[in-house]
PDB file of C-alpha atoms in Angstrom:
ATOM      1  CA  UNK A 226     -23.143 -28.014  20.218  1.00  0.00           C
ATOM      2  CA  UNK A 227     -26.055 -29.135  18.200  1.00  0.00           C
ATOM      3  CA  UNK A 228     -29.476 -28.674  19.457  1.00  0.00           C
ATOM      4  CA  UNK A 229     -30.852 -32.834  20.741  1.00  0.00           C
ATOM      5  CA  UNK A 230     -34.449 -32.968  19.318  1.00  0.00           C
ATOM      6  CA  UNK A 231     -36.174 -36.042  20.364  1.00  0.00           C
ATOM      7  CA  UNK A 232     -39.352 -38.031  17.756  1.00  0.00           C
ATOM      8  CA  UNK A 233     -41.508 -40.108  19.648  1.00  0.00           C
ATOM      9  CA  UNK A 234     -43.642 -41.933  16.548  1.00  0.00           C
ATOM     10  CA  UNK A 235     -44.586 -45.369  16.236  1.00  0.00           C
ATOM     11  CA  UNK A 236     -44.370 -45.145  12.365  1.00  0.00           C
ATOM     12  CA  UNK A 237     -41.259 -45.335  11.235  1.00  0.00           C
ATOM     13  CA  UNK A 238     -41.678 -43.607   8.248  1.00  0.00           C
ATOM     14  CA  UNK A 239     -43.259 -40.127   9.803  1.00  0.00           C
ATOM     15  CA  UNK A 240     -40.098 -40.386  12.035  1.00  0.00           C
ATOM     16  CA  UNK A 241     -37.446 -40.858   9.083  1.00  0.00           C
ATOM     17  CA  UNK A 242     -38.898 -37.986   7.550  1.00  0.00           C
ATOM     18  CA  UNK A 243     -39.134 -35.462  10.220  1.00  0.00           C
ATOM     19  CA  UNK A 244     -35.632 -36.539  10.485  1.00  0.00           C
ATOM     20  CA  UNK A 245     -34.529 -35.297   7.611  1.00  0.00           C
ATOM     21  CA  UNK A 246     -35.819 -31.769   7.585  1.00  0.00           C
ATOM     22  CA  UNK A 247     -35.085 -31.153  11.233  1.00  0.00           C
ATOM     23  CA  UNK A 248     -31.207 -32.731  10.364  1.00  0.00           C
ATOM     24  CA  UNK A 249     -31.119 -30.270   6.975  1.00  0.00           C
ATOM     25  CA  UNK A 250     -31.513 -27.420   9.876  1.00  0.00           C
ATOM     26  CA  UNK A 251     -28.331 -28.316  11.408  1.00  0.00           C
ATOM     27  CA  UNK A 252     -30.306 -30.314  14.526  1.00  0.00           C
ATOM     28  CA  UNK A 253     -29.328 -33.952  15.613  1.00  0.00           C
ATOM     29  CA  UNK A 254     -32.298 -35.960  15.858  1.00  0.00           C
ATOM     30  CA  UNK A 255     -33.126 -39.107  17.887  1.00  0.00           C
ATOM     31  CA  UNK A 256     -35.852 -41.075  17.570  1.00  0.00           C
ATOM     32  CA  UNK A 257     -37.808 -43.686  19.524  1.00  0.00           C
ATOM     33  CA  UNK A 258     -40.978 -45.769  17.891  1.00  0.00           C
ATOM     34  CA  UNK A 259     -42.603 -47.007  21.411  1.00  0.00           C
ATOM     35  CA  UNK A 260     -43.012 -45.077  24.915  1.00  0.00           C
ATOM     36  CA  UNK A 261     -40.294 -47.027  26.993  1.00  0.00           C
ATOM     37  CA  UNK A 262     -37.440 -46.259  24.520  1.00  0.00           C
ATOM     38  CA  UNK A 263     -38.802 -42.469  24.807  1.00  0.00           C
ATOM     39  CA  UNK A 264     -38.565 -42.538  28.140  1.00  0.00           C
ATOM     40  CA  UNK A 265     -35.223 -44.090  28.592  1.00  0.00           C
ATOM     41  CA  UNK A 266     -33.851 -41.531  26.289  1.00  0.00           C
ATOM     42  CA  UNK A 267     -35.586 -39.196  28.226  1.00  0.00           C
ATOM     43  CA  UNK A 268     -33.588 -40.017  31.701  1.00  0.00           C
ATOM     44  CA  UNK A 269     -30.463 -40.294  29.600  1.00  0.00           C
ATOM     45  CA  UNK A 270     -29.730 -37.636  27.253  1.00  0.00           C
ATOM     46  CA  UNK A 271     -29.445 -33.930  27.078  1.00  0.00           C
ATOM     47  CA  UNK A 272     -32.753 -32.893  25.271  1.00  0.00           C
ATOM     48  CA  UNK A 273     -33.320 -29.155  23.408  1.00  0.00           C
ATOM     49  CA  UNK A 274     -36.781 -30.324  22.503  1.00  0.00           C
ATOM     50  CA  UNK A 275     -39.386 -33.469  22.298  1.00  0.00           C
ATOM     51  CA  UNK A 276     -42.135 -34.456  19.482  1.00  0.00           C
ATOM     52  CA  UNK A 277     -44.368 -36.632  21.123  1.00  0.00           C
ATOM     53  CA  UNK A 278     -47.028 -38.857  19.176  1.00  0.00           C
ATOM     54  CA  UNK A 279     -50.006 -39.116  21.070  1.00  0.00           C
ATOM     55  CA  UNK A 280     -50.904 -42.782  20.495  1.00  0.00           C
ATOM     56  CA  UNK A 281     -48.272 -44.722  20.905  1.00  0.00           C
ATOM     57  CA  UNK A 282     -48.307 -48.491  21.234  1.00  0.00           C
ATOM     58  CA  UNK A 283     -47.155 -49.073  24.982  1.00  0.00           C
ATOM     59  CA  UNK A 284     -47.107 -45.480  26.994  1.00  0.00           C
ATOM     60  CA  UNK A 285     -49.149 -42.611  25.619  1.00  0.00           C
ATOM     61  CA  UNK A 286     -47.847 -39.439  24.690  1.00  0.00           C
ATOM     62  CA  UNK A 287     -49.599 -37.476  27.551  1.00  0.00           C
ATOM     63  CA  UNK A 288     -47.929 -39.621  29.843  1.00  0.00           C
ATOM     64  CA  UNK A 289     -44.169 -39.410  28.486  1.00  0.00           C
ATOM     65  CA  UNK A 290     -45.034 -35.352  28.809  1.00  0.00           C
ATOM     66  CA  UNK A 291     -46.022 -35.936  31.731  1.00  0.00           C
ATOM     67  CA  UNK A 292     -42.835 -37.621  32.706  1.00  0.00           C
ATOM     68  CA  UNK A 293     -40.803 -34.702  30.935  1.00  0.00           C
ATOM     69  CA  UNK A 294     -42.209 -32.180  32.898  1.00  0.00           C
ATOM     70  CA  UNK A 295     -41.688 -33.948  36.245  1.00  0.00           C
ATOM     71  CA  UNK A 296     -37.932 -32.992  35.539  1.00  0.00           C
ATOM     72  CA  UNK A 297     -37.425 -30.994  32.918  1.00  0.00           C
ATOM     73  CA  UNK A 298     -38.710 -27.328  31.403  1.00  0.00           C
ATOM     74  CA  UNK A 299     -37.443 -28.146  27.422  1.00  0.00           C
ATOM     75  CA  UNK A 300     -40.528 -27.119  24.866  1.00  0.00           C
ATOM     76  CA  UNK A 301     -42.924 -30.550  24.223  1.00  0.00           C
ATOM     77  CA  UNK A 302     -44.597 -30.651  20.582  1.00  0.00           C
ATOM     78  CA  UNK A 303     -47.309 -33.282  20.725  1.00  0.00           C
ATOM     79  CA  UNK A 304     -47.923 -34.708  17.363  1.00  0.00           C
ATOM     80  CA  UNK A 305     -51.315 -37.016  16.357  1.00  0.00           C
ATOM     81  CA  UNK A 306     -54.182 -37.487  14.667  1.00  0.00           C
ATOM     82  CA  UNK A 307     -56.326 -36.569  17.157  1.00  0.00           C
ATOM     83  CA  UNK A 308     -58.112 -33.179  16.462  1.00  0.00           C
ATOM     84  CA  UNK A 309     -60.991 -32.451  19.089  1.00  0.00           C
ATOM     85  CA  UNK A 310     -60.303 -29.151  20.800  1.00  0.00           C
ATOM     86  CA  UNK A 311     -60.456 -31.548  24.077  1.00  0.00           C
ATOM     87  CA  UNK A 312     -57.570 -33.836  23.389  1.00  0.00           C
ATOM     88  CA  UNK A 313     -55.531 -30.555  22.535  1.00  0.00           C
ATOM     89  CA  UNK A 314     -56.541 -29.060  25.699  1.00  0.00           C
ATOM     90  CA  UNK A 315     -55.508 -31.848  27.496  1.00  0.00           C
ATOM     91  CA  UNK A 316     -51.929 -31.909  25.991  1.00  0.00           C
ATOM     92  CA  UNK A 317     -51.007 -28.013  26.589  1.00  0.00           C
ATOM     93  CA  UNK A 318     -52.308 -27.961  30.607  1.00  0.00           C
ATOM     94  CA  UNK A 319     -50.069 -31.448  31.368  1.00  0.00           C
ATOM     95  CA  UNK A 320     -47.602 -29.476  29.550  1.00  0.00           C
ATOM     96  CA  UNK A 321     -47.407 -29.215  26.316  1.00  0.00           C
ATOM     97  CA  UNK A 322     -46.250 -26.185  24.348  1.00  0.00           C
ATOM     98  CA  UNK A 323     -47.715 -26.634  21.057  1.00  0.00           C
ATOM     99  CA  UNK A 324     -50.125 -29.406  19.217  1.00  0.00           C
ATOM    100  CA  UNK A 325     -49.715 -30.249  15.037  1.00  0.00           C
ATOM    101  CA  UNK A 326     -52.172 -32.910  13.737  1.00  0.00           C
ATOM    102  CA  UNK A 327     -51.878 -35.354  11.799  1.00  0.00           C
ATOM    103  CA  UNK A 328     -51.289 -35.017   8.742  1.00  0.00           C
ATOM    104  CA  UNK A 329     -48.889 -32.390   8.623  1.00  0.00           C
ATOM    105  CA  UNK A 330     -46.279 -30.251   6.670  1.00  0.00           C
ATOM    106  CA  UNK A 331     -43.019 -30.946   7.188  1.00  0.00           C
ATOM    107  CA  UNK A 332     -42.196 -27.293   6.610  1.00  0.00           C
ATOM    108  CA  UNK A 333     -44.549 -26.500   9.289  1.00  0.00           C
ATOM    109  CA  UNK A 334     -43.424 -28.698  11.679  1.00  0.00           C
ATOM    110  CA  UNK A 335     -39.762 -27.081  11.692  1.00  0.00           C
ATOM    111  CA  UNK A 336     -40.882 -23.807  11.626  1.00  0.00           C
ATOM    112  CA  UNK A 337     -42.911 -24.612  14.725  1.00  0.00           C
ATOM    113  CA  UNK A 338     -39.934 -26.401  16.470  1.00  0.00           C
ATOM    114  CA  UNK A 339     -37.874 -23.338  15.769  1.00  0.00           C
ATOM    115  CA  UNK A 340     -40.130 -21.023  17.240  1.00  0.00           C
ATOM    116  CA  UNK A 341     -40.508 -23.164  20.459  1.00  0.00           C
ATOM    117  CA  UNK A 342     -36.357 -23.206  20.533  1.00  0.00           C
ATOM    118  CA  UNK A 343     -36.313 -19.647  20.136  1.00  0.00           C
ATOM    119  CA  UNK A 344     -38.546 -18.956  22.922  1.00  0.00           C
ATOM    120  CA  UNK A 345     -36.814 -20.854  25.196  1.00  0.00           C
ATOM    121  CA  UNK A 346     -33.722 -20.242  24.920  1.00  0.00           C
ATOM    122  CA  UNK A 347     -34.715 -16.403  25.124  1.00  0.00           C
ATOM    123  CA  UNK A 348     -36.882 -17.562  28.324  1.00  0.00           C
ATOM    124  CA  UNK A 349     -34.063 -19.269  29.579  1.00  0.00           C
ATOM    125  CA  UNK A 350     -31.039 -17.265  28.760  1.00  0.00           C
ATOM    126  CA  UNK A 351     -29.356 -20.235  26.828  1.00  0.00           C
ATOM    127  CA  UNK A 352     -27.476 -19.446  23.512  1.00  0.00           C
ATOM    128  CA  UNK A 353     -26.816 -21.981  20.498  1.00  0.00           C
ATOM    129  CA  UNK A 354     -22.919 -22.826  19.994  1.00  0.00           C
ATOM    130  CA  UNK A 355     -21.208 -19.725  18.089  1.00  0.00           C
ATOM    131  CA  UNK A 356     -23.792 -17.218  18.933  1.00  0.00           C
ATOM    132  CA  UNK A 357     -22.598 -14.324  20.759  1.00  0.00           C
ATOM    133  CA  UNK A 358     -24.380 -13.061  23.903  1.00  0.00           C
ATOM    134  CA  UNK A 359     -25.647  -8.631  22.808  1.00  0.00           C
ATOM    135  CA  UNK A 360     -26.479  -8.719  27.383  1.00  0.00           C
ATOM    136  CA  UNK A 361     -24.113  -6.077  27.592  1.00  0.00           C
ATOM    137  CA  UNK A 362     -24.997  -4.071  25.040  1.00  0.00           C
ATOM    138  CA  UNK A 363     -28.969  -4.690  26.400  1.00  0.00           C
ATOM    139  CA  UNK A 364     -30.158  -3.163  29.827  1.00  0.00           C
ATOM    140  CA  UNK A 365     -30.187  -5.573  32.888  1.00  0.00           C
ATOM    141  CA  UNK A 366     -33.618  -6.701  33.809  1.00  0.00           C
ATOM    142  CA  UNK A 367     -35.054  -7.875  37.471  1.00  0.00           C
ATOM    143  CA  UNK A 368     -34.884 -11.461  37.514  1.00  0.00           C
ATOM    144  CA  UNK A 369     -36.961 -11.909  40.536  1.00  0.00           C
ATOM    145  CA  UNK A 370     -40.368 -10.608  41.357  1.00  0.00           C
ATOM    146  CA  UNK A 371     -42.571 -10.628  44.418  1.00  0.00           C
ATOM    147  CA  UNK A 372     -46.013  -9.187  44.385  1.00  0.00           C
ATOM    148  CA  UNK A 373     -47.696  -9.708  47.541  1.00  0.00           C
ATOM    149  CA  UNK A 374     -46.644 -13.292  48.356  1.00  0.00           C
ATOM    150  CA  UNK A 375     -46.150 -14.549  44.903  1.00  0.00           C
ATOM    151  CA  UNK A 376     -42.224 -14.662  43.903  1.00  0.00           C
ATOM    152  CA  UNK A 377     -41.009 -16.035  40.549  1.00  0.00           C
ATOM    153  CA  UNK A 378     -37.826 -16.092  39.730  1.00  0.00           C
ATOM    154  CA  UNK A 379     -36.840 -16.306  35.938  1.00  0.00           C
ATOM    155  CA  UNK A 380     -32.877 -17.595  37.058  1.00  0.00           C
ATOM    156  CA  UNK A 381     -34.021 -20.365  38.532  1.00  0.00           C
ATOM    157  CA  UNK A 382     -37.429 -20.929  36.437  1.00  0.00           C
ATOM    158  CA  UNK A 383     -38.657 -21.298  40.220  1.00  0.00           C
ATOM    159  CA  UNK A 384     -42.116 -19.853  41.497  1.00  0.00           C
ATOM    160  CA  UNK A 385     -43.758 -19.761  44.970  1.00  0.00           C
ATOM    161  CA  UNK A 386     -46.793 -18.118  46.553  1.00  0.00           C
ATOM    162  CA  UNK A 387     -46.784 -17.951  50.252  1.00  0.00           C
ATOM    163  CA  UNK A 388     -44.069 -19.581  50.769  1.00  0.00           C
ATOM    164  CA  UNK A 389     -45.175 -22.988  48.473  1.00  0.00           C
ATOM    165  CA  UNK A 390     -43.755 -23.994  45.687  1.00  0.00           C
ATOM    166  CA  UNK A 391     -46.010 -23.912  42.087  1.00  0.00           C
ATOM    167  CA  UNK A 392     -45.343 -26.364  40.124  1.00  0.00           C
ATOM    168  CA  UNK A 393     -46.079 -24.666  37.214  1.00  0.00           C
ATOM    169  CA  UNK A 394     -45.302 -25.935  33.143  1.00  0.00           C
ATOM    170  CA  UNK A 395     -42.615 -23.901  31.079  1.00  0.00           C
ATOM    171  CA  UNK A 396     -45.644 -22.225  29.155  1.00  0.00           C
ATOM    172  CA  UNK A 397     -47.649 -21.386  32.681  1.00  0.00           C
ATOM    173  CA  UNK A 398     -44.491 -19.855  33.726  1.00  0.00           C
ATOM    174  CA  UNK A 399     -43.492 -17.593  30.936  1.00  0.00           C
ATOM    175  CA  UNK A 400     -47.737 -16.234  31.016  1.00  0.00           C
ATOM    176  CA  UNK A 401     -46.909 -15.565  34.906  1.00  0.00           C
ATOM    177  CA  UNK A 402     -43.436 -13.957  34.525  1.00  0.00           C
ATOM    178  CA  UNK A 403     -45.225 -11.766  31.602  1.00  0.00           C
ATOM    179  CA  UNK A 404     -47.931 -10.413  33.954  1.00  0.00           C
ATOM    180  CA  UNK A 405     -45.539  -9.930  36.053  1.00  0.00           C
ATOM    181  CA  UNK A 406     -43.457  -7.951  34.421  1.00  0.00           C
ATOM    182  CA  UNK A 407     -46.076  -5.952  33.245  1.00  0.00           C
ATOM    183  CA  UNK A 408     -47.505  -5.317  36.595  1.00  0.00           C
ATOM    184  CA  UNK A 409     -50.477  -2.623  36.436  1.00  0.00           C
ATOM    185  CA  UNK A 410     -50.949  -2.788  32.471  1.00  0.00           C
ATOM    186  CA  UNK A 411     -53.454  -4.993  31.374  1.00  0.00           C
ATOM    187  CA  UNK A 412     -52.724  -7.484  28.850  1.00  0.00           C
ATOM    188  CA  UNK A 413     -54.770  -8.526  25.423  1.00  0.00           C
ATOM    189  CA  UNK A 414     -54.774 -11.983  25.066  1.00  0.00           C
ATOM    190  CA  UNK A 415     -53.947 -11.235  21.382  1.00  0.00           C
ATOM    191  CA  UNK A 416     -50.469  -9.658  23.092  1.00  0.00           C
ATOM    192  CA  UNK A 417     -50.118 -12.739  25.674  1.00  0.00           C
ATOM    193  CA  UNK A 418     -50.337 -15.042  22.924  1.00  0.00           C
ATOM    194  CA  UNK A 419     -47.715 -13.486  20.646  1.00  0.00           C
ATOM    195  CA  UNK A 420     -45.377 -12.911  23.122  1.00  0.00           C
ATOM    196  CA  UNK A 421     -45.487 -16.105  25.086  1.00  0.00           C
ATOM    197  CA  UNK A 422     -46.081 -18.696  21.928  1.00  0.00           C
ATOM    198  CA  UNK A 423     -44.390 -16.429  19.260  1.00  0.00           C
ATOM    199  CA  UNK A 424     -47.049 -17.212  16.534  1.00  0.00           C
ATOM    200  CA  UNK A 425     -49.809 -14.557  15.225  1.00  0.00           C
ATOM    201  CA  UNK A 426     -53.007 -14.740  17.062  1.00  0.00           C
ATOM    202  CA  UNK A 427     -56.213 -16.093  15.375  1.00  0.00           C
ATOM    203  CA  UNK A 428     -59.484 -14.845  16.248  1.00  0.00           C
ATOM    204  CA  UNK A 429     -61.954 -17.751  18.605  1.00  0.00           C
ATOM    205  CA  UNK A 430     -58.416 -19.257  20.220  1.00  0.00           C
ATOM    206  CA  UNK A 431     -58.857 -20.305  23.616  1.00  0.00           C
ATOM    207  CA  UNK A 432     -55.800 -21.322  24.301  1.00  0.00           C
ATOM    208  CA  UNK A 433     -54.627 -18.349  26.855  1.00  0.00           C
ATOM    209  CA  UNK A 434     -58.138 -18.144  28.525  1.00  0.00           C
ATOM    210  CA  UNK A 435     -57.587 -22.264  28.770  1.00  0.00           C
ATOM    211  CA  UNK A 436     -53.533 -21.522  30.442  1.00  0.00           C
ATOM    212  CA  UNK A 437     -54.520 -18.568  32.479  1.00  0.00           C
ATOM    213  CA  UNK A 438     -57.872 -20.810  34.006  1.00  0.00           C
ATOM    214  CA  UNK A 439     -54.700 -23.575  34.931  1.00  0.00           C
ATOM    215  CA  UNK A 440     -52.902 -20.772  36.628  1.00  0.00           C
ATOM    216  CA  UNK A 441     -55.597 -19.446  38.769  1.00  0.00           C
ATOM    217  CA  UNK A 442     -56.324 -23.436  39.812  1.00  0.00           C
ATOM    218  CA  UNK A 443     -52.854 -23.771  40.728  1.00  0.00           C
ATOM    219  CA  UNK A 444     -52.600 -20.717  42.873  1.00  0.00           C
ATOM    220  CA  UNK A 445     -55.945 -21.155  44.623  1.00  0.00           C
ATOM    221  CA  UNK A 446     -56.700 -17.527  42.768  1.00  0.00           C
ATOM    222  CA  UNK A 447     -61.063 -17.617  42.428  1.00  0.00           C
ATOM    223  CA  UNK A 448     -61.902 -16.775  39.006  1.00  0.00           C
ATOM    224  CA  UNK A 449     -64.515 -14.793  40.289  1.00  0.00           C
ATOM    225  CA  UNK A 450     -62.618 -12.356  42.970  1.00  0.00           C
ATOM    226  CA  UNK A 451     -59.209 -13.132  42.019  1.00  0.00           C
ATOM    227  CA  UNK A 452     -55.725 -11.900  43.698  1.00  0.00           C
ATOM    228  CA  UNK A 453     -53.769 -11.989  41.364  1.00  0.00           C
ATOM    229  CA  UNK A 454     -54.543 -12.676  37.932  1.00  0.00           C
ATOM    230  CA  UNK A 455     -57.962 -10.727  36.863  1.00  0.00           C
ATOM    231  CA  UNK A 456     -59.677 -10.582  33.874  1.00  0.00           C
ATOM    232  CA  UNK A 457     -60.574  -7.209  32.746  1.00  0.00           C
ATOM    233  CA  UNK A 458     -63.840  -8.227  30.474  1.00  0.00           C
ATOM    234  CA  UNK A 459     -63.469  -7.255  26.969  1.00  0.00           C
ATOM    235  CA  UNK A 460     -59.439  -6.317  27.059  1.00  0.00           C
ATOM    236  CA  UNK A 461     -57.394  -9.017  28.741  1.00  0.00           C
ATOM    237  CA  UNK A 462     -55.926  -9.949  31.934  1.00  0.00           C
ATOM    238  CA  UNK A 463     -53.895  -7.867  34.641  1.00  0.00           C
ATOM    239  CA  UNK A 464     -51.871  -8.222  37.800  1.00  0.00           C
ATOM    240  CA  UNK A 465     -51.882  -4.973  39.727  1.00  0.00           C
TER     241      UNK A 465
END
């Protein structure tokens, strides 16, 4: 079964294109040039993954992801022209799991849906057609963890903390289940970063520091004396 990769674009012609190098991958594509088409698709089909365009002549992108994550846990690219570090701050806390501006490389666009693809279907335990599943060959890992009143639950891509439910985005989740699973080490954000995003680290990104300040709002953790998730100055984050 191919991998369902959704364009949002209201030009035609950036659509059409991404088209054709995500289709030369072996990946059926279907694309929608206005918000209310995206979102009807949306509702309807079987997604893998969703390039949004941020500017969009009826519903904005932000919105539609929005919308996706109200449901659904498949990776969100947002794709404009847009390039303050605000606007692409905005798009990964609603949800988002990576940003490309306009213009782009097509090249750089697949490798970048790949890479999202890859990370969750390893996230998620879900397997292209005609690739075989090495589990039994691998050692069985805890799919549940509680640590004082927080349980998360990789299965079921659930999490809870006292009992209530955290709604929490597909990239909040996977920084969680890391810490988590590292409980007691402390972890670079360098490290986070390349294990949770899959892409080499560049020096000045804010990115985790902007996911992990999301987390700690969500779970009522203080930044200042936190629970759960604390920030050991100079080194990274831990949950002990």
């Amino acid at each position: 079964m191919k991998r369902k990769i959704l364009i949002v674009d209201d030009e035609q012609s950036i659509a059409d294109l991404v088209e054709v190098y995500l289709s030369n991958e072996g990946m059926e594509v279907l694309k929608c040039y206005n918000g209310q088409d995206a979102l009807d698709c949306i509702k309807k089909e079987a997604l893998s993954l969703a390039v949004l365009d941020v500017m969009l002549p009826d519903i904005d992108g932000y919105k539609l992801c929005q919308e996706i994550r109200k449901e659904h846990f498949y990776p969100v690219i947002m794709l404009t022209a847009r390039t303050e570090d605000t606007d692409k701050i905005l798009g990964l806390t609603i949800g988002a799991d990576d940003y490309i501006t306009k213009p782009f490389n097509p090249l750089e666009l697949v490798a970048r849906v790949k890479t999202q693809l890859r990370r969750y279907e390893r996230y998620n335990h879900l397997l292209p057609a005609g690739v075989q599943s090495s589990s039994a060959a691998e050692p069985e890992r805890d799919s549940r963890i509680d640590i004082r009143g927080l349980t998360i639950d990789r299965d079921s891509h659930k999490c809870s903390l006292n009992g209530s439910t955290l709604s929490l985005t597909p990239r909040e989740f996977s920084i969680l289940w890391y810490l988590c699973e590292n409980k007691g080490r402390v972890i670079s954000s360098e490290e986070l970063f390349e294990q949770v995003w899959g892409e080499k680290f560049l020096d000045n990104n804010n990115t985790v520091m902007a996911h992990i300040g999301r987390l700690r709002e969500k779970m009522k953790d203080s930044g200042r004396r936190p629970k759960y998730i604390k920030t050991v100055w100079g080194v990274g984050y831990q949950i002990e």
